[in-house]
Amino acid sequence: MKINKQEFKIPKITLLPFLIVILFVLLPILNNFWIDLSWFKETGYQDVFLKNIYFKVLVGAGLFLFSFLIALITLTKTIKSIPDTYIDDDDVIDISMAVKKPGKSKIFIIAGLFSFIISSLFTGPLWKQILLFINQEPFNYTDPIFNNDVSFYFFTLPLIEMIVSPLMFFSIAIIALNALVYGFYYRKIRKQPEQLFNKFGFFLVIFFLLMVVNYRVESLKLIYSTRGSVYGAGYTDILIGLKFYYLKMAAAFISAIFIYLGLKKQNFKKAMIGPILLIAVTLIGSVAEMGVQNFIVSPNELSKEESYIEQSIKYTQKAYKLDEVERQDFPALWNLSATDIENSVDTIKNIRVNDFRPTQTIYNQLQSIRLYYQFTNISIDRYLLNGEQRQVFLSAREIDHTRLPEQAKNWINQHLKYTHGYGAAVSPVNEITPQGQPKLIVKNIPPETEYEELRIDTPEIYYGNLTKDYIIVNTTEKEFNYPMENQNAETMYSGDGGIKLNLLNRIVFSIDKRTPKILISGAVSSDSKILINRDIQERVAKIAPFLKYESDPYLVINEGKLYWVIDGYTTSNRFPYSQPVYSDNTMYNYIRNSVKVVIDAYHGTTDFYIYDDKDPIIMTYSKAYPSLFKSAEDMPEGIRKHMKYPVELFDIQSNIFSIYHMDNPRTFFNREDAWSIATEKYQQEVTPVRPYYINMALPGNDEVEFVLVQPYTAYQKNNMVSWFAARNDGDNYGKLVVYSFPKQRLIYGPMQIESRIDQDAVISSQLTLWERQGSSVVRGNLMVIPIKDSILYVEPLYLQSDNANALPEVKQIILAYGDDIVMEATLEAGLKRLFNYDSENIIDDEGNEIIYSEDIYELIQQANTLFNRSQESLRQGNWNEYGKDLEELENVLEKLESFS
């Protein structure tokens, strides 16, 4: 007996819950959208923002409509196929129970929710890859296995993956959705899986056809294999892995055929033949790969993998731009004369006798002026001062709201009053005061300097490293500008940055910042502007999130204004046959310093300049966002002169090149000529030598240039074998060169020089004496300075009292050349001693006479002898002799003090 269907009744939806949903879900989304739109318009990149929105909506809507239509069609068919009454195990209709089928409105809701989940999961990555695919630029060289242009692996293959994988997921998800609905309304499906197959097997056919494509994608990804000692497809991958991928493709296609036939004949068992075959092929392939790798390749790896190792070397070098390294021999002769030193005066003048770490401490103690000012980082650069290129440290004086007194941490002060930092501090790397501190050539508030090139006319810093929060300018509350003796100087912002606070924006930002003060404060008017995203790292990442950025921005002074420069990188893990590196929890095997970002510290203007137009990735993004990037030639000349090869990139390249400088696959496999980053002793700890900038004339060149240097030692040894350099000036910017030392002679590495310093009786005695007098000795960077065909080693020594507020002071400079090591009060004095200058007194840069004679070393030895003798007298209880020894020691120390 058949009974009438009961219509599914949807409860009436009242207006109030609907409005609540809009208020708590849609309103924040619209609020954030309006803020982002306003901010991108302020920065001049509104079209970038709108293009992203356009592609997101287009792809998201496409995914939603596609999944909605499929879900709606299949659900409708599923509901129609449900019997009106339940059937028991004996196929008897139970007329006492009617199946309550869902109505059309409920089907729409289920399909809509399902489609929303699908589109939410896959829209994000898909729209970005489609954008890249449409605008892709070729690499113009191919991979060695499949002969595809390398751009295929960056732009096309990822898109295929992002289409195939979601479709496979969707095929299973649509089966699960319909099965759940069918099973919920008609529970008998749980006991009859063949019914599930008969109803939804078509999607299994699609799934296995998609697996054919997926296996092809996986076979192409063999070029990223890490099996054995090869990065990229090796012997086993090509001989076994690739062939079995073809077999799996065939098995997946056969599976689709058997499932289709089984579906047509409603034969569940027949349909399972194909999938079982696929499982068998997969298992056999895994066993075969393991067997070949363990029993054929591993016992004779070099012979089997040699050609693949060669490819790995070649493509890794390309991926990190190391195939362009110029290679030269460096004789490392010990033949420098006093005349050579005089002729290398431009290099000598720029040898760094200050270290950036103690310098930052000194800046903060001497130049922060007020508690709320802070110097966050020290950068090194070169400036043309009075016609001479000089190397300098410089740092911005930023405001740090967290350092305001507690009673001053109110909304007015933090967002309207204390709005910006002020000025900078600059000191030459090679000059110190008589007190052993950096000689400041830009200092104080307002900034003072005698050099026109370092003049700062607009010292206010509204955008920087510490500008973490929003501020409101042009209010009735004048901004604090800088402290004066009896009162504070005040100012009003006149820059281009900021979003006008009309009534709508005041409401929007009050909601966003969760404070009604923006809306109700009498200090805020329609002429006021709110400045947001002022942290320069967050600022650039919001505009162009697809780039990786250098973690250490640096300051540039140009034509009286302050600018920040941040290096931007394009990275990918898609380069074939390349060794990956790991940084910031990400893995990549390709990197280019393709972009330089310049941010005006006052106006917030942010410009992206392409600095490597041979990088296909950045040129692809340039096509996708034509208004975002500018040519390097468009950069102001004064700023362009301060472009530096980034330390972070050079650090990565140096580590890769320590192994991949070996071009011969046999040498590479045996690591016969492997290098290591040199080590040094810093504050009593052994640490890798970080790349450092120096002004020097490269071998064979007469002109001094700004160079980034990294010394290498032999692998797991301390003798130096080479030094790596990146050039920075003019047309030579970005050129890499490595200088290799003779292999038959010992060239001291930095750590060996450190050991020799510790073993030097005079120097070690002086260090011990200082430590015993309640001071800490801080050893600065030990720098390897190439001069002509020789190497000079320089290390500054800082002395810091144990008092809480004591400043580190440069007291001595240690120089090493060949087998000689000296310690003097100045670099010049040490050079004169090393290279047989006369022993006349020397006048330093401050006009003070430096006493130079062997007496200082005799006094150090006397002090050491007297100290040891006094300790022996003390142990023997000979108080008389102990008193005499201390008295003599005091006299010797007074003489020594006159030298410092």
Short mmCIF file of N, CA and C in Angstrom, two decimals, residues 174-224:
data_model
loop_
_atom_site.label_atom_id
_atom_site.label_comp_id
_atom_site.label_asym_id
_atom_site.label_seq_id
_atom_site.Cartn_x
_atom_site.Cartn_y
_atom_site.Cartn_z
N ILE A 174 31.58 14.46 -3.41
CA ILE A 174 30.21 14.43 -3.93
C ILE A 174 29.56 13.07 -3.68
N ILE A 175 30.39 12.01 -3.76
CA ILE A 175 29.88 10.67 -3.41
C ILE A 175 29.48 10.63 -1.94
N ALA A 176 30.38 11.16 -1.09
CA ALA A 176 30.12 11.15 0.35
C ALA A 176 28.87 11.98 0.69
N LEU A 177 28.73 13.14 0.03
CA LEU A 177 27.58 14.00 0.29
C LEU A 177 26.27 13.27 -0.05
N ASN A 178 26.21 12.70 -1.23
CA ASN A 178 24.98 12.01 -1.64
C ASN A 178 24.73 10.77 -0.79
N ALA A 179 25.80 10.07 -0.43
CA ALA A 179 25.63 8.88 0.41
C ALA A 179 25.09 9.25 1.78
N LEU A 180 25.59 10.37 2.33
CA LEU A 180 25.10 10.83 3.64
C LEU A 180 23.63 11.21 3.57
N VAL A 181 23.26 11.94 2.53
CA VAL A 181 21.86 12.35 2.39
C VAL A 181 20.97 11.13 2.18
N TYR A 182 21.39 10.23 1.29
CA TYR A 182 20.62 9.02 1.03
C TYR A 182 20.49 8.18 2.30
N GLY A 183 21.64 8.01 2.99
CA GLY A 183 21.62 7.20 4.20
C GLY A 183 20.84 7.83 5.32
N PHE A 184 20.86 9.18 5.39
CA PHE A 184 20.11 9.86 6.45
C PHE A 184 18.61 9.68 6.28
N TYR A 185 18.15 9.78 5.02
CA TYR A 185 16.71 9.68 4.78
C TYR A 185 16.23 8.26 4.51
N TYR A 186 17.18 7.39 4.13
CA TYR A 186 16.80 6.00 3.87
C TYR A 186 17.91 5.10 4.39
N ARG A 187 17.82 4.68 5.63
CA ARG A 187 18.91 4.06 6.36
C ARG A 187 19.34 2.71 5.79
N LYS A 188 18.54 2.09 4.96
CA LYS A 188 18.86 0.76 4.45
C LYS A 188 20.13 0.76 3.60
N ILE A 189 20.56 1.94 3.10
CA ILE A 189 21.76 2.01 2.26
C ILE A 189 22.99 1.51 3.02
N ARG A 190 22.94 1.58 4.33
CA ARG A 190 24.09 1.16 5.13
C ARG A 190 24.34 -0.35 4.97
N LYS A 191 23.32 -1.09 4.70
CA LYS A 191 23.47 -2.54 4.59
C LYS A 191 23.60 -2.99 3.14
N GLN A 192 23.56 -2.04 2.20
CA GLN A 192 23.59 -2.41 0.80
C GLN A 192 24.59 -1.51 0.05
N PRO A 193 25.94 -1.75 0.24
CA PRO A 193 26.95 -0.90 -0.41
C PRO A 193 26.90 -0.95 -1.91
N GLU A 194 26.40 -2.06 -2.48
CA GLU A 194 26.32 -2.12 -3.94
C GLU A 194 25.34 -1.08 -4.48
N GLN A 195 24.35 -0.71 -3.66
CA GLN A 195 23.43 0.35 -4.09
C GLN A 195 24.19 1.68 -4.21
N LEU A 196 25.08 1.91 -3.25
CA LEU A 196 25.91 3.12 -3.28
C LEU A 196 26.75 3.15 -4.56
N PHE A 197 27.33 1.99 -4.91
CA PHE A 197 28.14 1.90 -6.12
C PHE A 197 27.29 2.17 -7.36
N ASN A 198 26.11 1.55 -7.40
CA ASN A 198 25.26 1.71 -8.57
C ASN A 198 24.82 3.15 -8.78
N LYS A 199 24.64 3.87 -7.68
CA LYS A 199 24.14 5.23 -7.78
C LYS A 199 25.25 6.24 -8.06
N PHE A 200 26.46 6.02 -7.50
CA PHE A 200 27.50 7.04 -7.58
C PHE A 200 28.80 6.55 -8.23
N GLY A 201 28.75 5.39 -8.87
CA GLY A 201 29.96 4.85 -9.48
C GLY A 201 30.53 5.72 -10.59
N PHE A 202 29.64 6.52 -11.21
CA PHE A 202 30.10 7.39 -12.29
C PHE A 202 31.23 8.31 -11.79
N PHE A 203 31.12 8.76 -10.55
CA PHE A 203 32.14 9.66 -10.02
C PHE A 203 33.44 8.92 -9.71
N LEU A 204 33.33 7.61 -9.46
CA LEU A 204 34.55 6.82 -9.30
C LEU A 204 35.28 6.68 -10.64
N VAL A 205 34.51 6.59 -11.72
CA VAL A 205 35.12 6.56 -13.06
C VAL A 205 35.93 7.83 -13.27
N ILE A 206 35.31 8.97 -12.96
CA ILE A 206 35.98 10.27 -13.10
C ILE A 206 37.22 10.32 -12.20
N PHE A 207 37.08 9.80 -10.97
CA PHE A 207 38.19 9.82 -10.03
C PHE A 207 39.41 9.09 -10.59
N PHE A 208 39.20 7.90 -11.16
CA PHE A 208 40.33 7.12 -11.67
C PHE A 208 40.89 7.71 -12.96
N LEU A 209 40.05 8.37 -13.75
CA LEU A 209 40.57 9.08 -14.92
C LEU A 209 41.45 10.25 -14.49
N LEU A 210 41.04 10.90 -13.42
CA LEU A 210 41.85 11.99 -12.87
C LEU A 210 43.16 11.45 -12.29
N MET A 211 43.12 10.23 -11.78
CA MET A 211 44.34 9.62 -11.25
C MET A 211 45.37 9.41 -12.34
N VAL A 212 44.91 9.16 -13.56
CA VAL A 212 45.83 9.03 -14.70
C VAL A 212 46.63 10.33 -14.85
N VAL A 213 45.91 11.46 -14.82
CA VAL A 213 46.57 12.77 -14.93
C VAL A 213 47.47 13.01 -13.72
N ASN A 214 46.97 12.62 -12.54
CA ASN A 214 47.74 12.84 -11.31
C ASN A 214 49.06 12.07 -11.33
N TYR A 215 49.03 10.83 -11.83
CA TYR A 215 50.27 10.05 -11.91
C TYR A 215 51.25 10.67 -12.91
N ARG A 216 50.70 11.27 -13.97
CA ARG A 216 51.58 11.96 -14.91
C ARG A 216 52.25 13.17 -14.23
N VAL A 217 51.47 13.90 -13.44
CA VAL A 217 52.02 15.03 -12.69
C VAL A 217 53.11 14.56 -11.74
N GLU A 218 52.85 13.45 -11.03
CA GLU A 218 53.83 12.92 -10.09
C GLU A 218 55.09 12.45 -10.80
N SER A 219 54.94 11.92 -12.00
CA SER A 219 56.13 11.47 -12.74
C SER A 219 57.00 12.67 -13.13
N LEU A 220 56.37 13.78 -13.47
CA LEU A 220 57.13 14.99 -13.81
C LEU A 220 57.83 15.56 -12.58
N LYS A 221 57.27 15.33 -11.41
CA LYS A 221 57.86 15.85 -10.17
C LYS A 221 59.05 15.02 -9.69
N LEU A 222 59.40 13.98 -10.44
CA LEU A 222 60.61 13.22 -10.11
C LEU A 222 61.85 14.09 -10.17
N ILE A 223 61.79 15.20 -10.89
CA ILE A 223 62.95 16.10 -10.96
C ILE A 223 63.24 16.77 -9.63
N TYR A 224 62.34 16.60 -8.64
CA TYR A 224 62.58 17.10 -7.28
C TYR A 224 62.96 15.98 -6.31
#
